[in-house]
mmCIF file of C-alpha atoms and ligand atoms in Angstrom:
data_model
loop_
_atom_site.group_PDB
_atom_site.id
_atom_site.type_symbol
_atom_site.label_atom_id
_atom_site.label_comp_id
_atom_site.label_asym_id
_atom_site.label_seq_id
_atom_site.Cartn_x
_atom_site.Cartn_y
_atom_site.Cartn_z
ATOM 1 C CA MET A 1 84.221 58.798 134.793
ATOM 2 C CA LYS A 2 87.784 58.116 133.766
ATOM 3 C CA LEU A 3 87.925 61.482 132.066
ATOM 4 C CA ASP A 4 86.473 63.261 135.116
ATOM 5 C CA LEU A 5 89.121 61.687 137.297
ATOM 6 C CA LYS A 6 91.848 62.737 134.903
ATOM 7 C CA MET A 7 90.582 66.315 134.833
ATOM 8 C CA LEU A 8 90.331 66.348 138.609
ATOM 9 C CA GLY A 9 93.946 65.206 138.820
ATOM 10 C CA GLU A 10 95.053 67.973 136.433
ATOM 11 C CA GLU A 11 93.144 70.539 138.463
ATOM 12 C CA ALA A 12 94.738 69.391 141.719
ATOM 13 C CA LYS A 13 98.240 69.406 140.243
ATOM 14 C CA ARG A 14 97.740 72.841 138.729
ATOM 15 C CA LYS A 15 96.560 74.268 142.030
ATOM 16 C CA ILE A 16 99.420 72.658 143.918
ATOM 17 C CA ARG A 17 101.963 74.141 141.532
ATOM 18 C CA GLY A 18 100.342 77.538 142.020
ATOM 19 C CA ALA A 19 100.223 77.361 145.845
ATOM 20 C CA LYS A 20 102.158 80.215 147.402
ATOM 21 C CA ASN A 21 102.469 79.017 150.983
ATOM 22 C CA GLU A 22 101.793 76.226 153.417
ATOM 23 C CA ARG A 23 98.305 77.438 154.164
ATOM 24 C CA ASP A 24 97.334 77.190 150.509
ATOM 25 C CA LEU A 25 98.608 73.622 150.504
ATOM 26 C CA ASP A 26 96.694 72.656 153.664
ATOM 27 C CA GLY A 27 93.584 74.072 151.993
ATOM 28 C CA LEU A 28 94.262 71.976 148.910
ATOM 29 C CA ARG A 29 94.692 68.841 150.995
ATOM 30 C CA VAL A 30 91.229 69.383 152.447
ATOM 31 C CA GLU A 31 89.775 70.270 149.050
ATOM 32 C CA PHE A 32 91.018 67.112 147.357
ATOM 33 C CA LEU A 33 91.805 64.577 150.038
ATOM 34 C CA GLY A 34 89.602 65.715 152.961
ATOM 35 C CA ARG A 35 88.049 62.772 154.738
ATOM 36 C CA LYS A 36 84.440 63.854 154.269
ATOM 37 C CA LYS A 37 84.167 66.039 151.215
ATOM 38 C CA GLY A 38 87.523 65.816 149.501
ATOM 39 C CA LYS A 39 87.003 65.708 145.763
ATOM 40 C CA ILE A 40 89.155 62.607 145.326
ATOM 41 C CA THR A 41 87.722 61.023 148.472
ATOM 42 C CA LEU A 42 84.259 61.333 146.940
ATOM 43 C CA PHE A 43 85.432 59.403 143.928
ATOM 44 C CA LEU A 44 86.644 56.693 146.235
ATOM 45 C CA LYS A 45 83.343 56.581 148.090
ATOM 46 C CA ASN A 46 81.490 56.338 144.808
ATOM 47 C CA ILE A 47 83.240 53.150 143.827
ATOM 48 C CA ARG A 48 80.760 51.059 145.747
ATOM 49 C CA ASN A 49 78.014 52.176 143.324
ATOM 50 C CA LEU A 50 79.891 50.886 140.302
ATOM 51 C CA PRO A 51 79.210 47.580 138.568
ATOM 52 C CA PRO A 52 81.360 44.908 140.247
ATOM 53 C CA GLU A 53 83.552 44.363 137.168
ATOM 54 C CA ASP A 54 84.615 48.074 137.186
ATOM 55 C CA LYS A 55 85.364 48.302 140.878
ATOM 56 C CA PRO A 56 88.955 46.979 141.034
ATOM 57 C CA ARG A 57 90.218 49.044 138.090
ATOM 58 C CA GLN A 58 88.561 52.256 139.261
ATOM 59 C CA GLY A 59 89.718 51.691 142.809
ATOM 60 C CA GLN A 60 93.268 51.340 141.599
ATOM 61 C CA LEU A 61 93.066 54.536 139.547
ATOM 62 C CA VAL A 62 91.601 56.645 142.342
ATOM 63 C CA ASN A 63 94.023 55.317 144.936
ATOM 64 C CA ARG A 64 96.944 55.991 142.678
ATOM 65 C CA LEU A 65 95.800 59.577 142.192
ATOM 66 C CA LYS A 66 95.196 60.013 145.897
ATOM 67 C CA LYS A 67 98.727 58.897 146.621
ATOM 68 C CA GLU A 68 100.192 61.088 143.897
ATOM 69 C CA ILE A 69 98.383 64.216 145.066
ATOM 70 C CA GLY A 70 99.421 63.581 148.661
ATOM 71 C CA GLU A 71 103.032 63.317 147.524
ATOM 72 C CA ARG A 72 102.821 66.411 145.379
ATOM 73 C CA ILE A 73 101.507 68.452 148.275
ATOM 74 C CA LEU A 74 104.439 67.336 150.400
ATOM 75 C CA GLU A 75 106.935 68.024 147.643
ATOM 76 C CA ARG A 76 105.527 71.491 147.108
ATOM 77 C CA LYS A 77 105.748 72.173 150.846
ATOM 78 C CA GLU A 78 109.420 71.226 150.807
ATOM 79 C CA ALA A 79 110.054 73.382 147.763
ATOM 80 C CA LEU A 80 108.393 76.360 149.416
ATOM 81 C CA LYS A 81 110.513 75.880 152.496
ATOM 82 C CA LYS A 82 113.616 76.013 150.329
ATOM 83 C CA GLY A 83 112.421 79.356 149.035
ATOM 84 C CA GLU A 84 111.370 78.354 145.531
ATOM 85 C CA PRO A 85 109.071 80.952 144.046
ATOM 86 C CA GLY A 86 105.361 80.619 144.640
ATOM 87 C CA GLU A 87 104.451 82.127 141.266
ATOM 88 C CA TYR A 88 104.039 79.513 138.651
ATOM 89 C CA ILE A 89 103.403 79.840 134.957
ATOM 90 C CA ASP A 90 101.592 76.824 133.654
ATOM 91 C CA ILE A 91 102.918 76.505 130.132
ATOM 92 C CA THR A 92 100.518 73.650 129.426
ATOM 93 C CA LEU A 93 97.490 75.967 129.603
ATOM 94 C CA PRO A 94 96.009 76.884 126.214
ATOM 95 C CA GLY A 95 97.218 80.334 125.135
ATOM 96 C CA LYS A 96 95.054 83.365 124.476
ATOM 97 C CA LYS A 97 94.472 84.031 120.796
ATOM 98 C CA PRO A 98 95.436 87.625 120.034
ATOM 99 C CA PRO A 99 92.798 89.244 117.835
ATOM 100 C CA LEU A 100 94.071 89.233 114.249
ATOM 101 C CA GLY A 101 93.577 92.171 111.936
ATOM 102 C CA ARG A 102 92.724 91.764 108.283
ATOM 103 C CA LEU A 103 92.940 93.713 105.062
ATOM 104 C CA HIS A 104 90.064 96.022 104.185
ATOM 105 C CA PRO A 105 87.867 94.572 101.405
ATOM 106 C CA ILE A 106 88.896 97.427 99.096
ATOM 107 C CA THR A 107 92.562 96.630 99.719
ATOM 108 C CA GLN A 108 91.874 92.945 99.102
ATOM 109 C CA THR A 109 90.115 93.743 95.820
ATOM 110 C CA LEU A 110 92.951 96.053 94.784
ATOM 111 C CA GLU A 111 95.491 93.352 95.561
ATOM 112 C CA GLU A 112 93.523 90.881 93.442
ATOM 113 C CA ILE A 113 93.302 93.318 90.507
ATOM 114 C CA LYS A 114 97.033 93.985 90.748
ATOM 115 C CA ARG A 115 97.838 90.287 90.931
ATOM 116 C CA ILE A 116 95.871 89.573 87.754
ATOM 117 C CA PHE A 117 97.398 92.378 85.694
ATOM 118 C CA ILE A 118 100.901 91.695 86.945
ATOM 119 C CA GLY A 119 100.317 88.177 85.633
ATOM 120 C CA LEU A 120 99.569 89.724 82.234
ATOM 121 C CA GLY A 121 102.851 91.626 82.259
ATOM 122 C CA PHE A 122 101.662 94.993 83.552
ATOM 123 C CA CYS A 123 103.677 97.081 86.039
ATOM 124 C CA VAL A 124 102.073 98.930 88.938
ATOM 125 C CA VAL A 125 102.711 102.692 88.944
ATOM 126 C CA ARG A 126 101.361 105.612 90.914
ATOM 127 C CA GLY A 127 100.674 109.291 90.434
ATOM 128 C CA PRO A 128 99.837 112.222 92.710
ATOM 129 C CA GLU A 129 96.379 112.705 94.191
ATOM 130 C CA ILE A 130 96.694 116.464 93.809
ATOM 131 C CA GLU A 131 96.808 117.174 90.098
ATOM 132 C CA THR A 132 96.974 120.118 87.770
ATOM 133 C CA GLU A 133 94.141 120.794 85.357
ATOM 134 C CA TYR A 134 96.583 120.005 82.579
ATOM 135 C CA TYR A 135 97.085 116.384 83.635
ATOM 136 C CA ASN A 136 93.603 115.744 84.939
ATOM 137 C CA PHE A 137 91.805 117.213 81.907
ATOM 138 C CA GLU A 138 93.687 118.986 79.152
ATOM 139 C CA ALA A 139 96.264 116.351 78.278
ATOM 140 C CA LEU A 140 93.424 113.847 78.262
ATOM 141 C CA ASN A 141 91.780 115.744 75.444
ATOM 142 C CA MET A 142 89.340 117.618 77.659
ATOM 143 C CA PRO A 143 90.021 121.301 76.959
ATOM 144 C CA GLN A 144 88.631 124.002 79.216
ATOM 145 C CA TYR A 145 85.100 124.156 77.862
ATOM 146 C CA HIS A 146 84.785 120.478 77.122
ATOM 147 C CA PRO A 147 81.370 119.287 78.316
ATOM 148 C CA ALA A 148 82.926 116.259 80.004
ATOM 149 C CA ARG A 149 84.602 118.627 82.472
ATOM 150 C CA ASP A 150 81.229 119.697 83.837
ATOM 151 C CA GLU A 151 80.255 116.132 84.507
ATOM 152 C CA GLN A 152 83.028 115.743 86.991
ATOM 153 C CA ASP A 153 82.488 118.314 89.659
ATOM 154 C CA SER A 154 85.873 118.592 91.278
ATOM 155 C CA PHE A 155 87.493 119.649 94.531
ATOM 156 C CA TYR A 156 89.786 122.588 93.743
ATOM 157 C CA LEU A 157 92.657 123.932 95.811
ATOM 158 C CA GLU A 158 93.215 127.654 96.118
ATOM 159 C CA ASP A 159 96.169 127.509 93.754
ATOM 160 C CA GLY A 160 94.022 126.124 90.927
ATOM 161 C CA ARG A 161 95.146 122.542 91.308
ATOM 162 C CA LEU A 162 92.567 119.909 92.129
ATOM 163 C CA LEU A 163 92.122 116.496 93.722
ATOM 164 C CA ARG A 164 92.285 114.159 90.751
ATOM 165 C CA THR A 165 88.842 113.047 89.590
ATOM 166 C CA GLN A 166 90.240 109.950 87.854
ATOM 167 C CA THR A 167 93.457 107.932 87.647
ATOM 168 C CA SER A 168 93.731 108.625 83.887
ATOM 169 C CA PRO A 169 96.270 111.486 84.392
ATOM 170 C CA VAL A 170 98.821 108.859 85.470
ATOM 171 C CA GLN A 171 98.777 107.672 81.821
ATOM 172 C CA ILE A 172 100.097 111.058 80.747
ATOM 173 C CA ARG A 173 102.752 111.243 83.447
ATOM 174 C CA ILE A 174 104.066 107.792 82.529
ATOM 175 C CA MET A 175 104.070 108.402 78.774
ATOM 176 C CA GLU A 176 105.860 111.728 79.251
ATOM 177 C CA LYS A 177 108.827 110.049 80.851
ATOM 178 C CA THR A 178 108.873 106.615 79.186
ATOM 179 C CA SER A 179 108.953 105.472 75.630
ATOM 180 C CA PRO A 180 106.927 102.510 74.388
ATOM 181 C CA PRO A 181 106.389 99.662 74.908
ATOM 182 C CA ILE A 182 104.316 100.465 78.004
ATOM 183 C CA ARG A 183 102.109 98.205 80.038
ATOM 184 C CA ILE A 184 101.035 99.767 83.307
ATOM 185 C CA ILE A 185 98.203 99.839 85.788
ATOM 186 C CA ALA A 186 97.801 102.809 88.109
ATOM 187 C CA PRO A 187 95.702 102.211 91.211
ATOM 188 C CA GLY A 188 94.757 104.984 93.598
ATOM 189 C CA ARG A 189 92.280 107.307 95.240
ATOM 190 C CA CYS A 190 90.102 109.722 93.275
ATOM 191 C CA TYR A 191 87.819 112.488 94.455
ATOM 192 C CA ARG A 192 84.590 113.951 93.152
ATOM 193 C CA ARG A 193 82.156 116.412 94.607
ATOM 194 C CA ASP A 194 79.328 113.877 94.622
ATOM 195 C CA ALA A 195 76.457 113.795 97.091
ATOM 196 C CA ILE A 196 76.811 110.701 99.262
ATOM 197 C CA ASP A 197 74.344 107.893 98.582
ATOM 198 C CA ALA A 198 74.365 104.102 98.211
ATOM 199 C CA SER A 199 76.526 104.258 95.096
ATOM 200 C CA HIS A 200 78.436 107.568 95.444
ATOM 201 C CA PHE A 201 81.145 108.669 97.823
ATOM 202 C CA PRO A 202 83.379 111.736 97.417
ATOM 203 C CA MET A 203 86.493 109.570 97.693
ATOM 204 C CA PHE A 204 86.814 106.294 95.855
ATOM 205 C CA HIS A 205 89.443 104.131 94.149
ATOM 206 C CA GLN A 206 90.161 103.506 90.509
ATOM 207 C CA VAL A 207 92.595 101.369 88.615
ATOM 208 C CA GLU A 208 93.784 102.779 85.329
ATOM 209 C CA GLY A 209 95.334 100.581 82.669
ATOM 210 C CA LEU A 210 97.451 101.519 79.675
ATOM 211 C CA ALA A 211 99.274 99.500 77.036
ATOM 212 C CA VAL A 212 101.188 101.193 74.228
ATOM 213 C CA ASP A 213 103.232 99.518 71.527
ATOM 214 C CA ARG A 214 103.353 99.058 67.791
ATOM 215 C CA ASP A 215 100.364 97.164 66.373
ATOM 216 C CA ILE A 216 98.217 97.203 69.479
ATOM 217 C CA THR A 217 94.618 96.514 68.474
ATOM 218 C CA PHE A 218 91.193 96.435 70.057
ATOM 219 C CA SER A 219 91.588 92.647 70.205
ATOM 220 C CA HIS A 220 94.428 93.057 72.691
ATOM 221 C CA LEU A 221 92.120 95.163 74.834
ATOM 222 C CA LYS A 222 89.370 92.561 74.612
ATOM 223 C CA GLY A 223 91.772 89.727 75.377
ATOM 224 C CA SER A 224 93.293 91.441 78.410
ATOM 225 C CA LEU A 225 89.949 92.450 79.894
ATOM 226 C CA THR A 226 88.434 89.025 79.248
ATOM 227 C CA CYS A 227 91.337 87.442 81.061
ATOM 228 C CA PHE A 228 90.832 89.872 83.939
ATOM 229 C CA VAL A 229 87.089 89.235 84.192
ATOM 230 C CA TYR A 230 87.502 85.446 84.084
ATOM 231 C CA GLN A 231 89.918 85.565 87.001
ATOM 232 C CA MET A 232 87.980 88.147 88.997
ATOM 233 C CA PHE A 233 84.431 86.865 88.511
ATOM 234 C CA GLY A 234 84.828 83.321 87.244
ATOM 235 C CA LYS A 235 85.346 81.721 83.888
ATOM 236 C CA GLY A 236 81.702 81.444 82.879
ATOM 237 C CA THR A 237 81.238 85.234 83.029
ATOM 238 C CA LYS A 238 80.293 86.847 79.718
ATOM 239 C CA LEU A 239 81.624 90.226 78.554
ATOM 240 C CA ARG A 240 79.886 92.822 76.414
ATOM 241 C CA PHE A 241 81.643 95.795 74.859
ATOM 242 C CA ARG A 242 79.109 98.602 74.420
ATOM 243 C CA PRO A 243 80.063 101.596 72.221
ATOM 244 C CA SER A 244 80.549 104.684 74.368
ATOM 245 C CA PHE A 245 82.490 107.925 74.519
ATOM 246 C CA PHE A 246 85.526 109.109 76.463
ATOM 247 C CA PRO A 247 87.532 112.124 75.284
ATOM 248 C CA PHE A 248 90.841 110.270 75.602
ATOM 249 C CA THR A 249 89.927 107.083 73.708
ATOM 250 C CA GLU A 250 88.606 106.461 70.211
ATOM 251 C CA PRO A 251 86.799 104.195 69.778
ATOM 252 C CA SER A 252 85.550 103.930 73.353
ATOM 253 C CA ALA A 253 83.526 101.245 75.051
ATOM 254 C CA GLU A 254 81.855 100.534 78.300
ATOM 255 C CA VAL A 255 82.332 96.952 79.366
ATOM 256 C CA ASP A 256 79.518 94.967 80.924
ATOM 257 C CA ILE A 257 79.667 91.515 82.470
ATOM 258 C CA SER A 258 76.787 89.069 82.653
ATOM 259 C CA CYS A 259 75.099 89.558 86.034
ATOM 260 C CA ILE A 260 76.937 87.457 88.582
ATOM 261 C CA ILE A 261 73.779 87.043 90.676
ATOM 262 C CA CYS A 262 71.243 85.885 88.041
ATOM 263 C CA LYS A 263 73.783 84.873 85.341
ATOM 264 C CA GLY A 264 71.982 87.062 82.841
ATOM 265 C CA SER A 265 68.344 86.173 83.279
ATOM 266 C CA GLY A 266 67.427 89.423 85.073
ATOM 267 C CA CYS A 267 67.232 90.301 88.779
ATOM 268 C CA ASN A 268 67.232 93.271 91.152
ATOM 269 C CA VAL A 269 70.992 93.682 91.170
ATOM 270 C CA CYS A 270 71.164 94.168 87.386
ATOM 271 C CA SER A 271 67.785 95.992 87.182
ATOM 272 C CA GLN A 272 66.411 93.097 85.113
ATOM 273 C CA LYS A 273 68.982 93.783 82.387
ATOM 274 C CA GLY A 274 71.141 90.714 82.909
ATOM 275 C CA TRP A 275 74.273 92.892 82.532
ATOM 276 C CA LEU A 276 76.409 94.940 84.929
ATOM 277 C CA GLU A 277 78.704 97.737 83.817
ATOM 278 C CA ILE A 278 82.192 97.336 85.257
ATOM 279 C CA LEU A 279 84.562 99.678 83.434
ATOM 280 C CA GLY A 280 85.336 102.124 80.648
ATOM 281 C CA ALA A 281 87.943 101.460 77.988
ATOM 282 C CA GLY A 282 89.085 102.192 74.473
ATOM 283 C CA MET A 283 91.936 102.810 72.068
ATOM 284 C CA VAL A 284 94.126 105.738 73.073
ATOM 285 C CA ASP A 285 93.070 108.812 71.082
ATOM 286 C CA PRO A 286 95.822 110.102 68.722
ATOM 287 C CA GLU A 287 95.304 113.549 70.286
ATOM 288 C CA VAL A 288 96.547 112.151 73.609
ATOM 289 C CA PHE A 289 99.625 110.672 71.929
ATOM 290 C CA LYS A 290 100.389 114.074 70.378
ATOM 291 C CA LYS A 291 100.367 115.656 73.860
ATOM 292 C CA VAL A 292 103.179 113.344 74.982
ATOM 293 C CA ASN A 293 105.078 113.481 71.688
ATOM 294 C CA TYR A 294 104.336 109.955 70.605
ATOM 295 C CA ASP A 295 103.874 109.466 66.883
ATOM 296 C CA PRO A 296 100.283 108.182 66.433
ATOM 297 C CA GLU A 297 101.283 106.744 63.073
ATOM 298 C CA LYS A 298 103.838 104.557 64.807
ATOM 299 C CA TYR A 299 102.163 103.617 68.061
ATOM 300 C CA GLN A 300 98.778 102.431 69.170
ATOM 301 C CA GLY A 301 97.488 101.780 72.640
ATOM 302 C CA PHE A 302 94.538 100.718 74.688
ATOM 303 C CA ALA A 303 93.414 102.116 78.022
ATOM 304 C CA PHE A 304 90.835 101.261 80.620
ATOM 305 C CA GLY A 305 89.626 102.542 83.952
ATOM 306 C CA MET A 306 87.643 100.751 86.613
ATOM 307 C CA GLY A 307 86.153 101.643 89.986
ATOM 308 C CA VAL A 308 87.505 99.387 92.726
ATOM 309 C CA GLU A 309 84.510 99.910 95.032
ATOM 310 C CA ARG A 310 82.193 98.898 92.216
ATOM 311 C CA ILE A 311 84.181 95.750 91.412
ATOM 312 C CA CYS A 312 84.254 94.833 95.102
ATOM 313 C CA MET A 313 80.526 95.474 95.531
ATOM 314 C CA LEU A 314 79.698 93.280 92.541
ATOM 315 C CA LYS A 315 82.044 90.527 93.608
ATOM 316 C CA TYR A 316 80.679 90.268 97.149
ATOM 317 C CA GLY A 317 77.095 91.437 96.597
ATOM 318 C CA ILE A 318 77.471 94.619 98.683
ATOM 319 C CA ASP A 319 74.667 97.077 98.018
ATOM 320 C CA ASP A 320 75.912 100.258 99.709
ATOM 321 C CA ILE A 321 79.278 101.943 99.097
ATOM 322 C CA ARG A 322 79.084 103.725 102.470
ATOM 323 C CA LEU A 323 79.714 100.418 104.249
ATOM 324 C CA PHE A 324 83.354 100.586 103.128
ATOM 325 C CA PHE A 325 83.990 103.776 105.039
ATOM 326 C CA GLN A 326 82.053 103.362 108.263
ATOM 327 C CA ASN A 327 84.616 101.083 109.907
ATOM 328 C CA ASP A 328 81.912 98.873 111.335
ATOM 329 C CA LEU A 329 83.713 95.722 112.479
ATOM 330 C CA ARG A 330 80.598 93.613 111.941
ATOM 331 C CA PHE A 331 80.909 94.424 108.234
ATOM 332 C CA LEU A 332 84.700 94.290 107.972
ATOM 333 C CA ARG A 333 85.048 90.972 109.805
ATOM 334 C CA GLN A 334 83.225 89.223 106.968
ATOM 335 C CA PHE A 335 86.165 89.571 104.580
HETATM 336 N N1 DAH B 1 88.603 107.893 83.622
HETATM 337 C C1 DAH B 1 87.307 107.337 83.297
HETATM 338 C C2 DAH B 1 86.312 107.687 84.392
HETATM 339 O O1 DAH B 1 86.705 108.100 85.449
HETATM 340 C C3 DAH B 1 87.411 105.838 83.178
HETATM 341 C C4 DAH B 1 88.117 105.445 81.933
HETATM 342 C C5 DAH B 1 87.385 105.215 80.777
HETATM 343 C C6 DAH B 1 89.483 105.322 81.876
HETATM 344 C C7 DAH B 1 87.995 104.844 79.619
HETATM 345 C C8 DAH B 1 90.115 104.944 80.711
HETATM 346 C C9 DAH B 1 89.360 104.712 79.578
HETATM 347 O O2 DAH B 1 91.416 104.821 80.615
HETATM 348 O O3 DAH B 1 89.975 104.338 78.437
HETATM 349 O O4 DAH B 1 85.144 107.564 84.177
#
């Protein structure tokens, strides 16, 4: 009751402030103070239905408001006569919330990956998306008829260059113009001529990592990636280094993490295996060092490459890569 009266008072005052002429004000007098149906008058009439102990207090409140509104109407009439503007901006009204944008989940994941590796002392570098065959393949120990080149069906330009199929060529570009020690990550877009399905898209993102120094060992690789996985997926996550092959690393490994859904006991997401593959890695092949004139007897290095879409899908339980590129706000708003 008290609250209703307060709100009614606010409403009346707001309308009075907004009145543009005398006629508006006469209308407001009837609306609020009219003898029969005035909104405040009705409050006054209702007092007789209240319990006797409430009557005096309520009567006082309503009468006070009645008097105040009457005065305000008169004041506003005077102000209008003096030519004060009828328009009124009520700065006490709650504002409209402008819709806020947000970062795309891929961008958010990239930012998180960068943050973690920067914390480990890595610098963020970039390379071109249009590459030569030399940087994309040859310098990475994949000569022209190397079988691994078939695996990656590429988009070629007329001049023989191509859209990079991986971020690994940035390793070469950095080593060519820097001498060790090197600790870099290279995030960016990659392109492959893949048919689109739930796990393939012709454009995707990778983050490449490279560390070169004297006495770098596989343990440094394991330590860095373990630190990354703990921060990205939580400290209880297990890692498994599975022997594998990449032309530019020897030895090479594919790194699995214990399934973040079932914690390793087997479920649909991990195809009952308990493990999820998240990246490729290894020790930089001496052949790659020779291409950039590093002495493989002096320097060692580790490298890794991960798919950002894949990391993001695993982290948030997203089962279709196409969702990232459809710009459906119902999907994007969840991040
Ligand atoms: N470039 C590889 C790919 O696209 C990923 C990769 C594997 C990068 C091992 C590396 C590495 O640097 O050491 O599949």
